[in-house]
């Protein structure tokens, strides 16, 4: 059965054959194909996106001030607002200002 499943990946006739099988076997085949593509996609994403995500979190760890959440309020050891702009994606920016009472608008982010 496993050999049939593996062989069916490259054979269009096998797709027709599995579609004509019992419903349980067809569902098992679809599950198997989904599992293969999920594993392959996960590996590809880890190889391509993983390093970028790791770099971004390393950058955030060095740039974000220490934030403390207590009594329903976020406080920081910095009194002034801090604007974080990603070094490689300049259009990605975050403003951290724990002293503000109203949200930062997109226009303020441009200024």
N, CA and C of each residue as an Amber inpcrd file, in Angstrom:
protein
   333
   0.8250000  -1.1960000   0.0000000   0.0000000   0.0000000   0.0000000
   0.8700000   1.2610000   0.0000000   1.9150000   1.3010000   0.8390000
   2.7940000   2.4740000   0.8830000   3.4690000   2.6760000  -0.4640000
   3.8720000   1.5860000  -1.1020000   4.5140000   1.6860000  -2.4140000
   3.5370000   2.2710000  -3.4340000   2.2670000   1.8730000  -3.3570000
   1.2480000   2.4530000  -4.2360000   1.1150000   3.9480000  -3.9880000
   1.1090000   4.3280000  -2.7180000   0.9610000   5.7440000  -2.3810000
   2.1420000   6.5590000  -2.8910000   3.3430000   6.0540000  -2.6740000
   4.5260000   6.7740000  -3.1520000   4.5710000   6.8310000  -4.6730000
   4.2130000   5.7390000  -5.3340000   4.2010000   5.7120000  -6.7900000
   3.1510000   6.6230000  -7.3820000   2.0930000   6.8640000  -6.6360000
   1.0040000   7.6830000  -7.1610000   1.3590000   9.1570000  -7.2540000
   2.4010000   9.5660000  -6.5780000   2.7710000  10.9830000  -6.6110000
   3.1260000  11.4180000  -8.0270000   3.7340000  10.5310000  -8.8000000
   4.1610000  10.8760000 -10.1560000   3.2600000  10.2800000 -11.2300000
   2.2260000   9.5560000 -10.8620000   1.3920000   8.8720000 -11.8470000
  -0.0330000   9.4080000 -11.8120000  -0.4900000   9.9340000 -12.9430000
  -1.8700000  10.4200000 -13.0060000  -2.8690000   9.2720000 -13.0040000
  -2.4800000   8.1150000 -13.5070000  -3.3830000   6.9600000 -13.4900000
  -3.6710000   6.5220000 -12.0570000  -2.6990000   6.6560000 -11.1870000
  -2.9060000   6.2770000  -9.7920000  -3.9510000   7.1740000  -9.1350000
  -3.9970000   8.4500000  -9.5090000  -5.0190000   9.3430000  -8.9640000
  -6.4060000   8.8210000  -9.3190000  -6.5900000   8.4260000 -10.5630000
  -7.8900000   7.8860000 -10.9920000  -8.2100000   6.5990000 -10.2370000
  -7.1920000   5.7710000 -10.0540000  -7.4100000   4.5040000  -9.3610000
  -7.8110000   4.7480000  -7.9060000  -7.1380000   5.6790000  -7.2330000
  -7.4880000   5.9690000  -5.8440000  -8.8690000   6.6060000  -5.7350000
  -9.2560000   7.3970000  -6.7130000 -10.5910000   7.9900000  -6.6940000
 -11.6660000   6.9210000  -6.8360000 -11.3540000   5.8220000  -7.5110000
 -12.3210000   4.7400000  -7.6990000 -12.3370000   3.7650000  -6.5200000
 -11.3950000   3.8730000  -5.6100000 -11.3240000   2.9690000  -4.4510000
 -12.4210000   3.3030000  -3.4420000 -12.4460000   2.5190000  -2.3600000
 -13.3810000   2.7920000  -1.2720000 -13.0740000   4.1750000  -0.6940000
 -14.0760000   4.7720000  -0.1150000 -13.9310000   6.1120000   0.4450000
 -12.8350000   6.1570000   1.5060000 -12.7560000   5.1370000   2.3330000
 -11.7440000   5.1460000   3.3970000 -10.3310000   5.1460000   2.8220000
 -10.1170000   4.4080000   1.7540000  -8.7790000   4.3690000   1.1500000
  -8.4680000   5.6980000   0.4500000  -9.4660000   6.2960000  -0.1790000
  -9.2700000   7.5980000  -0.8210000  -8.9260000   8.6580000   0.2240000
  -9.6250000   8.6350000   1.3490000  -9.3460000   9.5900000   2.4230000
  -7.9430000   9.3640000   2.9790000  -7.5530000   8.1080000   3.1390000
  -6.2060000   7.7940000   3.6080000  -5.1530000   8.3210000   2.6350000
  -5.4090000   8.1670000   1.3550000  -4.4830000   8.6690000   0.3360000
  -4.3710000  10.1920000   0.4160000  -5.5080000  10.8740000   0.5260000
  -5.4830000  12.3360000   0.6260000  -4.7420000  12.7900000   1.8880000
  -4.9430000  12.0650000   2.9720000  -4.2230000  12.3770000   4.2080000
  -2.7180000  12.2120000   4.0080000  -2.3230000  11.1430000   3.3540000
  -0.9090000  10.8670000   3.1170000  -0.2780000  11.9550000   2.2480000
  -0.9540000  12.3170000   1.1600000  -0.4390000  13.3700000   0.2750000
  -0.3550000  14.6990000   1.0330000  -1.3750000  15.0080000   1.8260000
  -1.3580000  16.2420000   2.6160000  -0.2000000  16.2460000   3.6020000
   0.0400000  15.1040000   4.2230000   1.1410000  14.9910000   5.1670000
   2.4850000  15.2170000   4.4790000   2.6640000  14.6270000   3.3060000
   3.9190000  14.8160000   2.5680000   4.1470000  16.2840000   2.2170000
   3.1060000  16.9490000   1.7010000   3.2540000  18.3480000   1.3200000
   3.4260000  19.2480000   2.5430000   2.7830000  18.9120000   3.6430000
   2.9560000  19.6950000   4.8640000   4.3820000  19.5870000   5.3840000
   4.9040000  18.3770000   5.4120000   6.2840000  18.1860000   5.8710000
   7.2610000  18.8950000   4.9330000   7.0690000  18.7280000   3.6320000
   7.9420000  19.3930000   2.6600000   7.8660000  20.9060000   2.7640000
   6.6480000  21.4350000   2.9020000   6.4800000  22.8800000   3.0410000
   7.0940000  23.4130000   4.3190000   6.9470000  22.6640000   5.3970000
   7.5310000  23.0870000   6.6750000   9.0510000  23.1310000   6.6010000
   9.6300000  22.1350000   5.9790000  11.0940000  22.1110000   5.8360000
  11.5610000  23.2720000   4.9600000  10.8600000  23.5060000   3.8510000
  11.2380000  24.6050000   2.9560000  11.1110000  25.9540000   3.6580000
  10.0270000  26.1470000   4.4100000   9.8500000  27.4140000   5.1220000
  10.9180000  27.6030000   6.1880000  11.2390000  26.5270000   6.8930000
  12.2760000  26.6300000   7.9250000  13.6190000  27.0100000   7.3180000
  13.9080000  26.4680000   6.1510000  15.1870000  26.7660000   5.5060000
  15.2290000  28.1790000   4.9420000  14.1090000  28.6780000   4.3940000
  14.1010000  29.9930000   3.7470000  13.7270000  31.1140000   4.7120000
  12.7210000  30.8920000   5.5350000  12.2000000  31.9590000   6.3850000
  12.8100000  31.9250000   7.7800000  13.2110000  30.7530000   8.2370000
  13.7600000  30.6080000   9.5840000  14.8930000  31.5660000   9.9010000
  15.9210000  31.6660000   9.0470000  17.0210000  32.6000000   9.3440000
  16.5700000  34.0610000   9.4170000  15.6300000  34.4530000   8.5700000
  15.1340000  35.8370000   8.5910000  14.4040000  36.1090000   9.9000000
  13.5800000  35.1640000  10.3350000  12.8560000  35.3190000  11.5980000
  13.8420000  35.3720000  12.7650000  14.8460000  34.5170000  12.7520000
  15.8580000  34.5280000  13.8180000  16.5920000  35.8660000  13.8760000
  16.9640000  36.4130000  12.7120000  17.6370000  37.7150000  12.6680000
  16.7290000  38.8180000  13.2010000  15.4530000  38.7710000  12.8220000
  14.5090000  39.7960000  13.2640000  14.3460000  39.7650000  14.7770000
  14.2080000  38.5750000  15.3520000  14.0460000  38.5020000  16.8020000
  15.3280000  38.8630000  17.5390000  16.4730000  38.5710000  16.9670000
  17.7360000  39.0090000  17.5760000  17.8150000  40.5330000  17.5650000
  17.4070000  41.1510000  16.4580000  17.3900000  42.6110000  16.3660000
  16.4070000  43.1910000  17.3770000  15.2060000  42.6060000  17.4610000
  14.2180000  43.1000000  18.4210000  14.7320000  42.9740000  19.8530000
  15.3890000  41.8710000  20.1540000  15.9210000  41.6740000  21.5030000
  16.9350000  42.7280000  21.8960000  17.6760000  43.2290000  20.9220000
  18.6850000  44.2450000  21.2330000  18.1220000  45.6640000  21.2140000
  16.9950000  45.8870000  20.5430000  16.4610000  47.2410000  20.3800000
  15.2860000  47.5760000  21.2990000  14.4680000  46.6040000  21.6240000
  13.2630000  46.8740000  22.4160000  13.6580000  47.1030000  23.8720000
  13.1600000  48.2020000  24.4620000  13.4610000  48.4250000  25.8780000
  12.7350000  47.3850000  26.7460000  13.1760000  47.2480000  27.9700000
  12.5330000  46.3130000  28.8920000  11.1330000  46.8160000  29.2120000
  10.1320000  45.9820000  28.9650000   8.7440000  46.3280000  29.2260000
   8.2530000  45.5000000  30.4060000   7.5310000  46.1680000  31.3190000
   7.0000000  45.4950000  32.5010000   5.4960000  45.6760000  32.5250000
   4.7710000  44.5840000  32.7330000   3.3160000  44.6290000  32.8150000
   2.9140000  44.3370000  34.2510000   2.3050000  45.3350000  34.8890000
   1.8050000  45.1270000  36.2480000   0.6300000  46.0600000  36.4900000
  -0.3140000  45.5850000  37.2530000  -1.5170000  46.3480000  37.6030000
  -2.2470000  46.8460000  36.3600000  -2.2500000  46.0490000  35.3020000
  -2.9740000  46.4060000  34.0880000  -2.3210000  47.4930000  33.2580000
  -1.0620000  47.7820000  33.5110000  -0.3720000  48.8540000  32.7930000
   1.0130000  48.3820000  32.3650000   1.4330000  48.8080000  31.1720000
   2.7700000  48.5000000  30.6700000   3.6700000  49.6920000  30.9610000
   4.8100000  49.4180000  31.5700000   5.7820000  50.4740000  31.8440000
   7.1210000  50.0780000  31.2430000   7.9610000  51.0760000  31.0730000
   9.2760000  50.8470000  30.4820000  10.3170000  51.6130000  31.2750000
  11.5630000  51.1740000  31.1590000  12.6460000  51.8910000  31.8290000
  13.0520000  53.1440000  31.0610000  12.5210000  53.3290000  29.8510000
  12.7870000  54.5410000  29.0670000  11.5750000  55.4570000  29.1530000
  11.8180000  56.7410000  29.4090000  10.7200000  57.6980000  29.5180000
  10.3090000  58.2600000  28.1650000  11.2360000  58.3190000  27.2240000
  10.9510000  58.8960000  25.9080000  10.4150000  57.8170000  24.9700000
   9.6320000  58.2250000  23.9690000   9.1560000  57.2510000  22.9820000
  10.3260000  56.6440000  22.2070000  10.1820000  55.4060000  21.8180000
  11.2360000  54.7330000  21.0480000  10.6160000  54.2200000  19.7590000
  11.1830000  54.6490000  18.6410000  10.7220000  54.2080000  17.3190000
  11.6780000  53.1370000  16.8180000  11.1270000  51.9690000  16.5190000
  11.9240000  50.8570000  16.0160000  11.6350000  50.6820000  14.5350000
  12.6740000  50.7580000  13.7180000  12.5510000  50.5550000  12.2740000
  13.4240000  49.3620000  11.9150000  12.8240000  48.4060000  11.2440000
  13.5720000  47.2060000  10.8630000  14.7180000  47.6070000   9.9410000
  15.9340000  47.0880000  10.1720000  17.0910000  47.5160000   9.3770000
  17.0110000  47.1400000   7.9010000  16.3160000  46.0780000   7.5580000
  16.2380000  45.6640000   6.1560000  14.9050000  46.0060000   5.5120000
  13.8570000  46.1020000   6.2940000  12.5310000  46.4380000   5.7720000
  12.1130000  47.7610000   6.4040000  12.4960000  48.8440000   5.7700000
  12.2790000  50.1790000   6.3450000  10.8000000  50.5190000   6.5200000
   9.9210000  49.8450000   5.7610000   8.4920000  50.1330000   5.8880000
   7.8810000  49.4980000   7.1370000   8.6410000  48.6550000   7.8290000
   8.1690000  48.0280000   9.0620000   8.7150000  48.8350000  10.2340000
   7.8000000  49.4630000  10.9760000   8.2130000  50.2770000  12.1140000
   7.2170000  50.1020000  13.2550000   7.7270000  50.2310000  14.4650000
   6.8980000  50.1260000  15.6650000   7.2980000  51.2580000  16.5980000
   6.2990000  51.9070000  17.1900000   6.5560000  52.9710000  18.1570000
   6.2020000  52.4410000  19.5420000   7.1500000  52.5520000  20.4710000
   6.9080000  52.1400000  21.8540000   6.9630000  53.3930000  22.7170000
   5.8220000  53.7210000  23.3120000   5.7310000  54.8850000  24.1870000
   4.7670000  54.5330000  25.3120000   5.3000000  54.1720000  26.4490000
   4.4470000  53.7390000  27.5570000   3.8410000  54.9040000  28.3300000
   4.2120000  56.1450000  27.9840000   3.6440000  57.3020000  28.6730000
   2.4420000  57.8760000  27.9440000   2.1690000  57.4310000  26.7340000
   1.0420000  57.9540000  25.9550000  -0.2800000  57.4480000  26.5070000
  -1.3160000  58.2540000  26.2980000  -2.6600000  57.8160000  26.6790000
  -3.5290000  57.5590000  25.4570000  -3.1290000  58.0760000  24.2830000
  -3.8700000  57.8090000  23.0460000  -2.9440000  57.1020000  22.0520000
  -3.5240000  56.3480000  21.1120000  -2.6880000  55.5710000  20.1820000
  -1.9260000  56.4600000  19.1990000  -0.8370000  55.9240000  18.6920000
  -0.0400000  56.6050000  17.6730000  -0.7310000  56.4040000  16.3330000
  -0.8720000  57.4800000  15.5590000  -1.5260000  57.3940000  14.2550000
  -0.4930000  57.0950000  13.1700000  -0.9450000  56.6050000  12.0210000
  -0.0030000  56.3800000  10.9140000   0.7430000  57.6540000  10.5050000
   0.0780000  58.8030000  10.5720000   0.7360000  60.0630000  10.2180000
   1.8870000  60.3600000  11.1700000   1.6990000  60.0840000  12.4440000
   2.7760000  60.3010000  13.4090000   3.9600000  59.3880000  13.1210000
   3.6840000  58.1850000  12.6400000   4.7650000  57.2590000  12.3100000
   5.5800000  57.7680000  11.1280000   4.9330000  58.4760000  10.1860000
   5.6490000  59.0170000   9.0250000   6.5430000  60.1830000   9.4240000
   6.1100000  60.9380000  10.4300000   6.8820000  62.1130000  10.8700000
   8.0560000  61.6650000  11.6170000
